[in-house]
XYZ file of C-alpha atoms in Angstrom:
346
model
C 0.113 -0.009 -0.134
C 1.503 3.418 -0.932
C 0.104 7.227 -0.312
C -1.504 6.577 -3.713
C -3.269 3.403 -3.129
C -2.686 -0.245 -3.675
C 0.292 -0.790 -6.036
C 1.542 -3.565 -7.945
C 5.137 -3.114 -8.645
C 5.520 -5.934 -10.935
C 2.801 -4.748 -13.264
C 3.371 -0.946 -12.681
C -0.546 -0.298 -11.632
C -2.665 0.643 -8.815
C -5.704 -0.683 -8.104
C -8.643 1.796 -7.182
C -6.009 4.661 -6.849
C -7.034 7.631 -4.531
C -5.100 10.225 -6.920
C -4.675 10.240 -10.682
C -1.850 7.536 -11.943
C -0.575 6.391 -15.003
C -2.451 2.875 -15.174
C -5.459 2.560 -12.834
C -7.305 -1.332 -12.316
C -10.645 -0.156 -11.097
C -12.903 -2.644 -9.059
C -15.936 -0.658 -9.415
C -17.630 2.584 -10.265
C -18.314 4.137 -6.859
C -16.664 7.136 -6.256
C -14.345 6.194 -3.575
C -13.031 3.564 -5.894
C -13.044 5.336 -9.505
C -11.576 8.786 -9.233
C -10.994 10.721 -12.408
C -7.521 11.803 -13.750
C -5.636 8.790 -14.324
C -4.290 8.352 -17.818
C -5.927 4.830 -18.148
C -8.179 2.673 -16.890
C -9.076 -1.070 -16.694
C -12.249 -2.569 -15.609
C -14.320 -5.628 -16.302
C -16.623 -4.933 -19.045
C -19.636 -5.524 -16.978
C -18.870 -2.277 -15.437
C -17.573 -0.083 -18.230
C -20.551 1.922 -19.107
C -21.186 2.911 -15.606
C -17.511 3.766 -15.273
C -17.560 5.749 -18.472
C -20.542 7.515 -16.993
C -18.463 8.684 -13.795
C -15.360 9.543 -15.731
C -14.450 12.878 -18.186
C -15.663 11.951 -21.733
C -12.133 11.801 -22.831
C -11.228 9.064 -20.329
C -9.333 6.013 -21.860
C -11.086 3.001 -20.415
C -10.637 -0.551 -21.158
C -13.219 -3.137 -20.379
C -12.044 -6.822 -19.816
C -14.383 -10.032 -19.609
C -14.684 -11.419 -16.361
C -11.913 -14.296 -16.116
C -10.265 -13.095 -19.090
C -6.595 -12.893 -18.355
C -4.006 -9.944 -19.380
C -0.940 -8.879 -18.938
C 0.177 -5.471 -17.289
C 4.218 -5.438 -17.385
C 5.178 -8.874 -15.425
C 1.813 -9.474 -14.069
C -0.931 -11.547 -15.159
C -4.307 -9.958 -14.151
C -7.779 -10.920 -14.368
C -11.346 -9.770 -13.011
C -13.588 -11.689 -11.324
C -17.464 -11.047 -10.044
C -17.626 -9.432 -6.671
C -21.475 -9.069 -6.465
C -21.266 -5.718 -4.836
C -23.043 -4.007 -7.972
C -23.437 -4.228 -11.680
C -19.775 -4.598 -13.139
C -17.783 -5.029 -10.028
C -14.832 -7.372 -9.857
C -12.196 -8.761 -7.806
C -8.616 -8.625 -9.101
C -6.561 -11.368 -9.395
C -2.806 -10.448 -9.832
C -0.296 -13.496 -10.313
C 3.308 -12.772 -10.504
C 5.993 -15.549 -10.452
C 3.521 -18.170 -9.364
C 2.211 -16.206 -6.379
C -1.565 -15.221 -6.705
C -2.894 -11.988 -5.035
C -6.497 -11.252 -5.178
C -7.882 -7.502 -3.838
C -11.659 -8.170 -3.334
C -12.853 -4.322 -3.766
C -16.146 -4.263 -2.268
C -18.219 -7.314 -2.501
C -21.299 -9.081 -0.908
C -22.447 -12.636 -0.800
C -26.202 -12.379 -0.900
C -28.139 -12.982 -4.227
C -28.571 -9.650 -6.378
C -30.606 -9.715 -9.297
C -28.964 -6.620 -10.883
C -25.343 -8.212 -11.204
C -23.158 -11.388 -11.698
C -23.057 -13.135 -8.499
C -19.690 -13.227 -6.395
C -17.115 -15.936 -7.296
C -14.734 -17.189 -4.901
C -11.133 -17.181 -5.974
C -8.399 -19.343 -4.429
C -5.150 -17.322 -3.630
C -2.242 -17.007 -1.824
C -2.923 -13.520 -0.369
C -6.577 -12.230 -0.080
C -7.070 -8.374 0.641
C -10.494 -8.280 1.799
C -12.778 -5.506 2.509
C -13.776 -4.923 5.969
C -16.520 -2.563 6.180
C -19.177 -4.583 8.454
C -16.384 -6.714 10.198
C -18.024 -6.966 13.619
C -20.139 -9.837 14.912
C -23.230 -7.901 15.189
C -23.393 -7.423 11.258
C -25.479 -10.428 10.166
C -28.071 -10.071 7.511
C -31.617 -10.992 6.993
C -32.612 -12.497 3.901
C -33.284 -9.581 1.114
C -36.756 -10.832 0.127
C -37.595 -10.520 3.766
C -36.346 -6.945 4.160
C -38.085 -5.942 1.080
C -41.376 -7.299 2.052
C -41.293 -5.059 5.056
C -40.220 -1.941 3.101
C -43.651 -2.672 0.830
C -45.727 -3.174 4.141
C -44.261 0.199 5.375
C -45.297 1.777 1.697
C -48.692 0.476 1.898
C -49.442 1.496 5.357
C -48.442 5.277 4.508
C -50.232 5.241 1.297
C -53.313 3.810 3.207
C -52.882 6.957 5.686
C -52.637 9.247 2.348
C -49.137 9.882 3.019
C -45.632 9.896 0.350
C -43.403 7.604 1.453
C -39.356 8.777 0.778
C -36.491 5.631 0.699
C -33.198 6.928 0.703
C -30.487 4.927 -0.772
C -27.131 5.037 -2.585
C -27.703 6.147 -6.218
C -25.509 3.684 -7.780
C -26.069 -0.041 -7.116
C -28.359 -0.131 -4.235
C -31.329 1.891 -5.720
C -31.259 -0.262 -8.592
C -31.011 -3.629 -6.529
C -34.108 -2.057 -4.603
C -36.135 -1.419 -7.984
C -35.317 -4.884 -8.885
C -36.411 -6.409 -5.561
C -39.572 -4.502 -5.725
C -40.341 -5.816 -9.337
C -39.876 -9.272 -7.915
C -42.684 -8.961 -5.534
C -46.182 -10.731 -6.073
C -48.884 -8.431 -7.368
C -50.716 -7.279 -4.762
C -47.891 -6.603 -2.680
C -47.585 -2.771 -3.382
C -49.902 -0.060 -3.458
C -51.859 0.920 -6.413
C -51.020 4.253 -7.995
C -53.708 7.000 -9.091
C -56.851 5.666 -10.267
C -55.914 2.335 -9.223
C -52.999 2.119 -11.689
C -49.593 0.443 -11.050
C -47.753 1.391 -8.030
C -46.301 4.855 -8.479
C -42.357 4.797 -8.277
C -40.772 8.396 -8.520
C -36.559 8.692 -8.719
C -34.446 11.496 -7.978
C -32.675 13.206 -10.831
C -29.301 11.579 -9.619
C -30.676 8.232 -9.795
C -32.575 8.438 -13.179
C -29.370 8.139 -15.558
C -27.662 5.424 -13.225
C -30.957 3.569 -13.563
C -31.345 3.927 -17.270
C -27.898 2.180 -17.589
C -29.115 -0.696 -16.033
C -32.271 -0.883 -17.944
C -30.431 -0.509 -21.228
C -28.496 -3.608 -19.905
C -31.767 -5.797 -19.535
C -31.997 -5.507 -15.819
C -35.586 -6.211 -14.977
C -36.976 -3.190 -12.237
C -39.879 -1.676 -11.602
C -41.397 1.058 -13.618
C -40.314 4.450 -12.612
C -40.777 7.873 -13.611
C -38.160 10.877 -12.840
C -39.697 13.423 -10.148
C -39.119 16.076 -12.363
C -40.851 14.563 -15.245
C -44.359 14.471 -13.606
C -46.619 15.808 -16.328
C -50.107 16.037 -14.285
C -51.854 19.003 -14.553
C -50.286 21.687 -12.037
C -53.004 21.670 -9.630
C -52.555 17.860 -9.173
C -48.479 18.461 -8.718
C -49.525 21.074 -5.821
C -48.138 20.050 -2.658
C -49.557 16.740 -1.007
C -50.443 15.199 -4.585
C -47.637 12.601 -4.061
C -49.889 10.669 -1.746
C -48.976 6.856 -2.156
C -45.905 7.306 -3.868
C -42.636 5.931 -3.223
C -39.839 8.058 -4.257
C -36.309 6.727 -4.011
C -33.619 9.379 -3.486
C -30.257 9.819 -2.105
C -29.665 10.306 1.696
C -28.374 14.069 1.002
C -31.728 14.716 -0.464
C -33.333 14.781 3.176
C -33.673 17.949 5.003
C -33.318 19.875 1.706
C -35.985 22.023 0.459
C -36.243 19.472 -2.367
C -38.262 17.150 0.192
C -41.042 20.013 0.749
C -42.948 19.274 -2.319
C -44.134 15.969 -0.928
C -46.102 17.565 1.716
C -45.403 17.819 5.429
C -46.951 14.402 6.124
C -44.126 12.630 4.147
C -42.522 9.676 5.717
C -38.505 8.868 5.525
C -36.613 5.615 5.455
C -32.924 4.665 4.834
C -32.079 1.285 3.340
C -28.659 0.634 4.454
C -26.542 -2.088 6.597
C -26.051 1.073 9.060
C -29.685 0.549 10.061
C -29.077 -2.559 11.824
C -27.955 -0.051 14.672
C -31.090 1.525 15.940
C -28.931 4.575 17.470
C -27.637 5.450 14.142
C -31.073 5.581 12.593
C -32.518 7.945 15.517
C -29.219 9.863 14.996
C -30.013 10.528 11.272
C -33.882 11.382 11.925
C -35.426 8.865 9.625
C -38.958 7.334 10.500
C -37.875 3.825 9.649
C -34.674 1.919 8.702
C -34.571 -1.346 6.476
C -31.043 -3.427 6.587
C -30.012 -4.102 2.963
C -26.105 -3.913 2.286
C -24.005 -4.360 -0.729
C -21.219 -5.501 1.619
C -20.604 -8.853 3.096
C -21.782 -9.358 6.674
C -19.617 -11.001 9.519
C -20.542 -14.361 8.865
C -19.912 -14.059 4.716
C -16.314 -12.236 5.704
C -15.297 -15.367 7.741
C -16.609 -17.785 5.134
C -14.812 -15.859 2.257
C -11.626 -15.807 3.899
C -12.069 -19.585 4.623
C -13.135 -20.552 1.136
C -10.120 -18.577 -0.746
C -7.658 -20.952 0.822
C -5.277 -17.872 1.370
C -2.644 -18.337 3.917
C -2.531 -14.568 4.427
C -5.194 -12.029 4.684
C -4.754 -8.387 4.459
C -8.030 -6.006 5.541
C -9.013 -2.605 4.355
C -11.928 -0.283 5.177
C -13.996 -0.256 8.203
C -13.276 -2.706 11.370
C -10.106 -3.966 9.522
C -8.306 -4.176 12.638
C -11.106 -6.316 14.389
C -11.301 -8.915 11.557
C -7.561 -9.063 11.227
C -7.239 -9.667 15.332
C -9.754 -12.403 15.033
C -8.386 -14.311 12.094
C -5.037 -14.323 14.146
C -6.900 -15.804 17.002
C -7.990 -18.425 14.606
C -4.073 -18.965 13.352
C -4.309 -16.957 10.028
C -1.567 -14.622 9.299
C -3.522 -11.455 9.196
C -3.202 -7.480 9.551
C -4.854 -4.427 8.613
C -3.737 -2.207 5.696
C -3.439 1.240 6.292
C -4.292 3.338 3.011
C -4.868 7.043 1.877
C -8.073 8.397 3.696
C -11.265 7.878 1.907
C -12.829 11.163 0.598
C -16.177 12.688 1.757
C -19.143 11.829 -0.363
C -20.689 8.744 -1.697
C -21.242 6.049 0.806
C -22.489 2.474 -0.290
C -23.037 0.495 2.417
């Protein structure tokens, strides 16, 4: 690890560099992993369109299919699915017969919007550890989404709009895909007994379009700003019964006022497992849906890779490394450059 990020000296590249570099190998398109300014980017082909949306128009991006090896300097490199969001990848690097894998962010739970996680055997495993505490264990996603739908139905029955906050890239599209899988009648009817009314914040609409263009099935949505109903019906309070999907940063801003004083708010995130976090952030409800591995899946993944050495990054990396050492694994936390403020994808 260098001040620029993970560095492979044999290959002459950085993985998810913190600053512009000559060659960046990128695990996925979240802003804390994909930063503009590098001369050349490599990513998984599945995520190339999303990465391009996050970069300047003249960015040089090379997409490579999962499991297809390519060479950078003296390193044999390949991408393997991470299951974090569409196009997310682990990076396998083989040099002189030794295999290292950098996980990037990953999860083991099913996600209809992306290729599922793949176990990659290696000698050294660099694992993320965002939720590396035993308290973090996720319920099945379908159970959580059913609870969210019930919350939405209850609000609609009282004539209230519902805002569910989630991260603009990955989590939002996963939630829309999970809602589309619910049985007919599970969701409140829209206006004039029409289909459920789901509106998207402007930040999410173009990213969601990328998923739809790729063939990912999601519940029908419309942008909030494209509401073409007569002006009188667009007045405050006319969003009764609608579900609005928005980034957390939208709550507490004037943007929310259009949905009426009775609007209910919720946050879909792994952090919602801790009730105190939900109270501090001021949401009416919290739904525990994460795009990261929970504690049991972190331990399972370390075991299944067969790695004899484990390095941990992000979150509670010191805790995970200490636990693994107690189990006889050679493990230690990596100290990297500080993450920038902004997008949080948990």
